[in-house]
Coordinates of C-alpha atoms in Angstrom, one line a residue:
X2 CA -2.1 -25.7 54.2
X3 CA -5.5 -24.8 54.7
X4 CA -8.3 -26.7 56.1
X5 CA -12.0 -26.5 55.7
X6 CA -14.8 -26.9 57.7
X7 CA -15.8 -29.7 55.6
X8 CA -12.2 -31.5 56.8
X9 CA -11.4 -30.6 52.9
X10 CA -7.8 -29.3 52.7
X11 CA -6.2 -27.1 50.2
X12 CA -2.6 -25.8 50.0
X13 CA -2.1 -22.1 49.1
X14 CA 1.8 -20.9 47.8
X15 CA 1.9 -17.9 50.1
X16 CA 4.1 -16.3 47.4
X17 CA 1.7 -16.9 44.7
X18 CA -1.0 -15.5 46.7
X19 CA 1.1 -12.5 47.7
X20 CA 1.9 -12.1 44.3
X21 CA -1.7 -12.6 42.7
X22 CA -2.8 -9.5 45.0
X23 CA 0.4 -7.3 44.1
X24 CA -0.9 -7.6 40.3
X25 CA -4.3 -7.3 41.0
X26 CA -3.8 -4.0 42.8
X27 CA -1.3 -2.8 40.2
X28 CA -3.9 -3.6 37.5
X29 CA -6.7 -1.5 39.9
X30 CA -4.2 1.4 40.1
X31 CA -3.5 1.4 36.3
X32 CA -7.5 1.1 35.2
X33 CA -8.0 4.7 37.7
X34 CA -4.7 6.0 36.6
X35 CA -5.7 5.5 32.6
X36 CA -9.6 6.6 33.6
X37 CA -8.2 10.0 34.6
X38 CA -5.7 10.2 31.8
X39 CA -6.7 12.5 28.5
X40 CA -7.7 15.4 27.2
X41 CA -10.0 16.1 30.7
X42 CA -7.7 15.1 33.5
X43 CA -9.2 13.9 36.7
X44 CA -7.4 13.1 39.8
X45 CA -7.5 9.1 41.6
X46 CA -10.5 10.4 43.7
X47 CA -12.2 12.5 41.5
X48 CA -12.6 8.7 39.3
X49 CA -13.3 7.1 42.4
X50 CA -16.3 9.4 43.4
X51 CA -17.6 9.2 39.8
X52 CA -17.1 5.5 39.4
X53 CA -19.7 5.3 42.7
X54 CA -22.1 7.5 41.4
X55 CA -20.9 10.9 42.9
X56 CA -19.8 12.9 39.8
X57 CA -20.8 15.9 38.1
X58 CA -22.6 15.2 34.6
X59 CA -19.6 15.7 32.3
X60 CA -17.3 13.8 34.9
X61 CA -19.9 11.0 34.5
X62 CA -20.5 10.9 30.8
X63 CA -16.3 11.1 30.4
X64 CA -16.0 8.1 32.5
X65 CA -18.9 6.1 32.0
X66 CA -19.2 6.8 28.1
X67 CA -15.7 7.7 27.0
X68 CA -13.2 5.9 29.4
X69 CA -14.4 3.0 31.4
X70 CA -15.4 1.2 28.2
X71 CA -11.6 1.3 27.2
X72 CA -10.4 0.4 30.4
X73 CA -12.7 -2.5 30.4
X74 CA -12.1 -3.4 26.8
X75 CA -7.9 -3.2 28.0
X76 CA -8.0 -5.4 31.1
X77 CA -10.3 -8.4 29.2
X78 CA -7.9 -8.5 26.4
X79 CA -5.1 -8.3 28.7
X80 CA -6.2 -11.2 30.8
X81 CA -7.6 -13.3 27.8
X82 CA -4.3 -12.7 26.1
X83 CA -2.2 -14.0 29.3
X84 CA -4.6 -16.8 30.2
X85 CA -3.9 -18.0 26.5
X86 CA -0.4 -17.5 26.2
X87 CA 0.5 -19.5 29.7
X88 CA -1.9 -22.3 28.2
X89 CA 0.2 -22.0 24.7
X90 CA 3.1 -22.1 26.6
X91 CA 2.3 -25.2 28.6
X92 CA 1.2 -27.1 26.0
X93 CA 3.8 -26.5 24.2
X94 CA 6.5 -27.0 26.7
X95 CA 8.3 -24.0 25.3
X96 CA 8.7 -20.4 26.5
X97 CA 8.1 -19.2 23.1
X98 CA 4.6 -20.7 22.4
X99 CA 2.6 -17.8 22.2
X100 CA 0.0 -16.1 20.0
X101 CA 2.1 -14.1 18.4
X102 CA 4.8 -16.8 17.5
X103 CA 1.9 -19.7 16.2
X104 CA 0.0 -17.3 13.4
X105 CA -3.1 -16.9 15.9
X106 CA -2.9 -13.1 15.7
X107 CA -1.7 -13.6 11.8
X108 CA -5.1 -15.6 11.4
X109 CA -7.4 -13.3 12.5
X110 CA -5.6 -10.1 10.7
X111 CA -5.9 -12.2 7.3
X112 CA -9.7 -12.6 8.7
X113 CA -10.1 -9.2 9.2
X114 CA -8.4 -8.2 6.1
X115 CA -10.6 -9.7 3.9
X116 CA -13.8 -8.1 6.0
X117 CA -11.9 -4.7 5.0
X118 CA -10.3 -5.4 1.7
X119 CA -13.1 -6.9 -0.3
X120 CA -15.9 -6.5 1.5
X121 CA -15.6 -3.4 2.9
X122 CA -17.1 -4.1 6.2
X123 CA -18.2 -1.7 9.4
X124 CA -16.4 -2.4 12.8
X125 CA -18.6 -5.6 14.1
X126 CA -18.2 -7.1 10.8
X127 CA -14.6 -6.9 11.1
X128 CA -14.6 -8.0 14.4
X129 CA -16.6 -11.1 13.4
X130 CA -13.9 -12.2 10.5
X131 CA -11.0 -11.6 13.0
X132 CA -12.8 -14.4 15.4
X133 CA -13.5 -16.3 12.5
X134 CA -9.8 -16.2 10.9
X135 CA -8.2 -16.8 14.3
X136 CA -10.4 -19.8 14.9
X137 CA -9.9 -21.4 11.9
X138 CA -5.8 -20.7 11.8
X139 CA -6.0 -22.1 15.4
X140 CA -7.8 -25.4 13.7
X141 CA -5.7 -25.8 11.0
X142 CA -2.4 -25.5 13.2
X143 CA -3.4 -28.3 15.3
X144 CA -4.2 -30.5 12.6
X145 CA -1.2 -29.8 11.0
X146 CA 0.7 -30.7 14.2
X147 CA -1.6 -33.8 15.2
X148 CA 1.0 -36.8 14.8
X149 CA -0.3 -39.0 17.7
X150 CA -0.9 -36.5 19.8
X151 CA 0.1 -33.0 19.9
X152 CA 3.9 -32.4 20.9
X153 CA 5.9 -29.4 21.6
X154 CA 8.6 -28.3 19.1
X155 CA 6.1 -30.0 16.2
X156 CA 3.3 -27.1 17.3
X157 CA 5.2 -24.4 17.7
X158 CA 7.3 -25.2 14.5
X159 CA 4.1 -25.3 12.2
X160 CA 3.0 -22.2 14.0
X161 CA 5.5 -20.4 12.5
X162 CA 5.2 -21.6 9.2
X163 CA 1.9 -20.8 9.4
X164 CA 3.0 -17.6 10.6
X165 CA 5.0 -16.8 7.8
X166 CA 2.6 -18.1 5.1
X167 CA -0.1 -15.4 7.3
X168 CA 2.1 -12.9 7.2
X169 CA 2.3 -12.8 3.4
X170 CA -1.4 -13.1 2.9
X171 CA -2.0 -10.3 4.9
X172 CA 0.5 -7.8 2.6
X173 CA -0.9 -9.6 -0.1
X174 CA -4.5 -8.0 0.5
X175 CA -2.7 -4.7 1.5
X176 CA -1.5 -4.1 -1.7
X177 CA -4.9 -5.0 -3.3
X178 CA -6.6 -2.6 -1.2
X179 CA -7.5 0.8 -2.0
X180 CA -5.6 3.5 -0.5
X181 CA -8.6 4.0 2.6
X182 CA -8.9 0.4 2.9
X183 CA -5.1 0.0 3.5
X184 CA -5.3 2.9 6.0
X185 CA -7.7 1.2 7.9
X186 CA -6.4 -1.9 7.5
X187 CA -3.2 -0.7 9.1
X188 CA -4.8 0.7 11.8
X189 CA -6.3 -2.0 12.6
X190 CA -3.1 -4.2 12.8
X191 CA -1.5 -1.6 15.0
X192 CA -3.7 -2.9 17.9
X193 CA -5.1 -0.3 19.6
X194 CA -7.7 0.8 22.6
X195 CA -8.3 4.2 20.9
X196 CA -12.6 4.3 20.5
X197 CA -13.6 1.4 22.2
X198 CA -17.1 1.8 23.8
X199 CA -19.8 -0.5 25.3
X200 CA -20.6 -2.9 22.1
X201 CA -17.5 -3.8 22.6
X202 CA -17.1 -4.9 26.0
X203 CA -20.4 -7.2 26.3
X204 CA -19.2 -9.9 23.7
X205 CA -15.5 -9.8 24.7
X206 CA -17.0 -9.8 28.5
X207 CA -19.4 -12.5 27.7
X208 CA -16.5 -14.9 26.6
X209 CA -14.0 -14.8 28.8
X210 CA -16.5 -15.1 31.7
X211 CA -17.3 -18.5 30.1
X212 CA -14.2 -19.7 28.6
X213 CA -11.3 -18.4 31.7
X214 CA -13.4 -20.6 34.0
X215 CA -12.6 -23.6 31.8
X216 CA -9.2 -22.8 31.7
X217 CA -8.4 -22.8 35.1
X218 CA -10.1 -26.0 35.6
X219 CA -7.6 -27.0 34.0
X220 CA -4.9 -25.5 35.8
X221 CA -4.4 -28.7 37.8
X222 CA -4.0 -31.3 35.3
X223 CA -1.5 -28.5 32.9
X224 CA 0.7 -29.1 35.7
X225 CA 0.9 -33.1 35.6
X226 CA 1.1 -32.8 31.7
X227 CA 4.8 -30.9 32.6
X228 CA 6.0 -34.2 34.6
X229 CA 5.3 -36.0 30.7
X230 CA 2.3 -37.8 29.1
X231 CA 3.3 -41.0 31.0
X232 CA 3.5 -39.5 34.6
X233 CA 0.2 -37.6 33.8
X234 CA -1.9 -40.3 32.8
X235 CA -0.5 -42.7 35.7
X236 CA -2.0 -40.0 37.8
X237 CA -5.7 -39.9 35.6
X238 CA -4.8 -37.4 33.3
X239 CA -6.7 -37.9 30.3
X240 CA -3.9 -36.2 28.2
X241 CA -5.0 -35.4 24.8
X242 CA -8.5 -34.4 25.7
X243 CA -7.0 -32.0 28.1
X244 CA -4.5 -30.3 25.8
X245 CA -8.1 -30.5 23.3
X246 CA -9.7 -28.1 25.5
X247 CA -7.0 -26.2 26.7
X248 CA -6.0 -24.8 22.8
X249 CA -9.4 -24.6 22.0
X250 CA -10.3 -22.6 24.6
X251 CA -6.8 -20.5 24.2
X252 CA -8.0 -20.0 20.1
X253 CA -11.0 -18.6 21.2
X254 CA -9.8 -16.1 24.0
X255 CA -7.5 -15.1 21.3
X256 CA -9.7 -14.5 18.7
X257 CA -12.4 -12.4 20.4
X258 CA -9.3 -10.2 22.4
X259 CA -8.1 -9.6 19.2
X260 CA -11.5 -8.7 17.0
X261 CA -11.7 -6.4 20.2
X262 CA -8.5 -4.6 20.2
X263 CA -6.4 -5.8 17.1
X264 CA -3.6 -8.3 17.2
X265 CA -1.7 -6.4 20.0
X266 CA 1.6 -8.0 20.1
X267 CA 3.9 -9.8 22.4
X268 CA 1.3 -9.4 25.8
X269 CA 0.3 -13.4 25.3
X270 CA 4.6 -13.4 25.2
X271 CA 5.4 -11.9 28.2
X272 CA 2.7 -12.1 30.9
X273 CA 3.0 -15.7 31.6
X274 CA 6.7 -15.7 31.9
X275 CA 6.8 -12.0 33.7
X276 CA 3.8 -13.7 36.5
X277 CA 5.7 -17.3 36.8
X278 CA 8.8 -15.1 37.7
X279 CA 6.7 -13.5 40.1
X280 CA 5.2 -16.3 41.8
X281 CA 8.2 -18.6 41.2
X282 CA 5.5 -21.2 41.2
X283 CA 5.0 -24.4 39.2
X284 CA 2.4 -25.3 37.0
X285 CA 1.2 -22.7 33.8
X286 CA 0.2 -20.4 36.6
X287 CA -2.5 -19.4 34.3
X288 CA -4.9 -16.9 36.9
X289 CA -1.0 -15.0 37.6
X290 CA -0.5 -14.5 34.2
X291 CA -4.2 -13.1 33.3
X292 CA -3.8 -10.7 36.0
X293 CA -0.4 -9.7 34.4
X294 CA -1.8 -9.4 30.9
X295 CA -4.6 -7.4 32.2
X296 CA -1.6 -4.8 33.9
X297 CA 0.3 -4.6 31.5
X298 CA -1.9 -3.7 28.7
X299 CA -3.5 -1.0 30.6
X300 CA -0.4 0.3 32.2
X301 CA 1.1 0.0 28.9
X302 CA -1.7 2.8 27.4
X303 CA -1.5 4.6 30.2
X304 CA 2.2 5.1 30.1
X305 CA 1.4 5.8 26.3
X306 CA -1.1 8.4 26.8
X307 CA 1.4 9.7 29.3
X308 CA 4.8 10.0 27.3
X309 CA 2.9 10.9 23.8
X310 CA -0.2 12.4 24.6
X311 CA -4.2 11.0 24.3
X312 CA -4.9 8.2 21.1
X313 CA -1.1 9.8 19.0
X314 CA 0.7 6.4 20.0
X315 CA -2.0 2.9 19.7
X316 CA -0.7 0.8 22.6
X317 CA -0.1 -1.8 20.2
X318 CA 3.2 -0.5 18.9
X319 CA 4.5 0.4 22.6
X320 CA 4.0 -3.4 23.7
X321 CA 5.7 -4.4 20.5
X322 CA 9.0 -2.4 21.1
X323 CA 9.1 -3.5 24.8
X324 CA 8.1 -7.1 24.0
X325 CA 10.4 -7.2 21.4
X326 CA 13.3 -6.4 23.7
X327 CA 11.7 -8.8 26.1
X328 CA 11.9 -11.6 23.2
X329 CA 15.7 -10.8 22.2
X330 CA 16.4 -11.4 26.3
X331 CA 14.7 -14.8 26.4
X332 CA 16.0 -15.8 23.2
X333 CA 19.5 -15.0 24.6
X334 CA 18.4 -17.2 28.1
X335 CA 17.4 -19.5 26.2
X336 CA 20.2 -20.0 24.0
X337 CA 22.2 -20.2 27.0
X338 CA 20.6 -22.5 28.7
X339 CA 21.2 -24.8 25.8
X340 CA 17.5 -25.0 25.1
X341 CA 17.3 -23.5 21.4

């Protein structure tokens, strides 16, 4: 327990604390580690002096113009990923409420398809159907699942119908596309940090500075809303609107991480259950599990830069076979647990 000044007093999970700056030192070490990664290599001090202005010219235009903006594009979908899969997850009352699971990340490649299929759009253009088709997926899945209210198992079961119904839009426009169109399309759907520069980082910055503040304001009534709707509003928790902003705000930060990087998968999975094992804290332990996402995306290019060389494996299809392993495992926990 902590007391202020002010006689205002504010408890603090030692643990959770502890843990918070293990992930965002592991996330520091991974953005220099993948900075110095590539075709130049450059050792942790080398970054370090550049990053402060101490660099030769080419050391600054690699980092500055050809790296940093990657990094930075990496850690912002990472934590915007997390942040929304923890708020998915609370909502939803189920470990498998993510992103990938409720047709989000379906939504925006059908948007983004349809930029590249029929219109054949340039890069921003792309990027604005993606936010546009994740948006309106989001939309459409909670209306879909509004019965009263919106209730666990009902969301995440019309998620994956949507899902599935996404899914088969999306090879739909892939085979109406024309042979360059589906290459890019694919590309696309991989999920990948390869070629990200400043344009960017501004938008995607720009959002989650916004929108992560909101979320963790409502950090605090997430955490009643797990007690049940009754407990929670005996205690002033105006239920609905809460779980209101919470999934709009989780749409959104899904939508712009993916028109940023492509619908990387199983990040939004993993980070929230990977940082609530690490702070063994209740609640949705949503700023944990933004700091998680943001780590593991970037260590997860880095280590794929590492094991296969600069941009010849998209990062996308390493967190896929790790999170799909991850997904088998909590499936099987689950199952034991009696849960599913």
């Amino acid at each position: 327990m902590v007391r202020t000044a002010g006689g205002l007093s504010l408890r603090l999970d030692l643990r959770a604390v502890l843990s918070g700056a293990l992930l965002l030192a592991v996330a520091v070490a991974a953005t220099v580690a993948l900075i110095g990664s590539g075709d130049y290599p450059m050792t942790p001090s080398e970054v370090l002096t550049t990053l402060t202005g101490g660099g030769t010219t080419g050391q600054e235009f690699i980092v500055h113009e050809l790296r940093l903006p990657r990094v930075l594009v990496g850690l912002l979908v990472g934590a915007a990923f997390g942040i929304a899969g923890a708020a998915f997850q609370a909502v939803s009352r189920n470990p498998l409420g993510s992103p990938d699971m409720l047709g989000l990340s379906q939504g925006a490649s059908v948007g983004a398809l349809v930029v590249i299929v029929w219109f054949h759009g340039e890069p921003r253009t792309v990027a604005a159907g993606a936010v546009v088709g994740g948006v309106i997926t989001g939309l459409a899945i909670f209306l879909l699942a509004w019965k009263r209210g919106v209730h666990g198992y009902r969301f995440v079961l019309v998620g994956i119908g949507t899902a599935a119904v996404l899914y088969a839009v999306v090879l739909y426009l892939l085979t109406k596309s024309t042979l360059y169109d589906a290459a890019r399309a694919t590309l696309w759907m991989t999920g990948s940090l390869s070629g990200r520069d400043w344009s960017q980082v501004g938008p995607l910055a720009a959002v989650c500075a916004v929108l992560i503040p909101v979320a963790l304001l409502c950090a605090r009534p997430l955490r009643m809303l797990e007690m049940g709707d009754d407990a929670a509003a005996a205690l002033g928790v105006r239920t609905e609107r809460v779980r209101i902003t919470v999934l709009l705000v989780a749409v959104v930060l899904v939508a712009a991480g993916t028109a940023a990087a492509g619908p990387i998968s199983f990040v939004a999975l993993t980070a929230p259950q990977l940082a609530r094992r690490l702070t063994r804290a209740p609640g949705p332990n949503l700023l944990p599990a933004a700091l998680m996402g943001a780590a593991l995306l970037v260590g997860a290019d880095w280590a794929a830069q590492r094991l296969f060389g600069a941009d010849q494996l998209p990062v996308g299809v390493l967190t896929g076979v790790l999170g799909g392993g991850y997904l088998l495992w909590l499936l099987v926990a689950e199952r034991k647990a009696g849960r599913v």
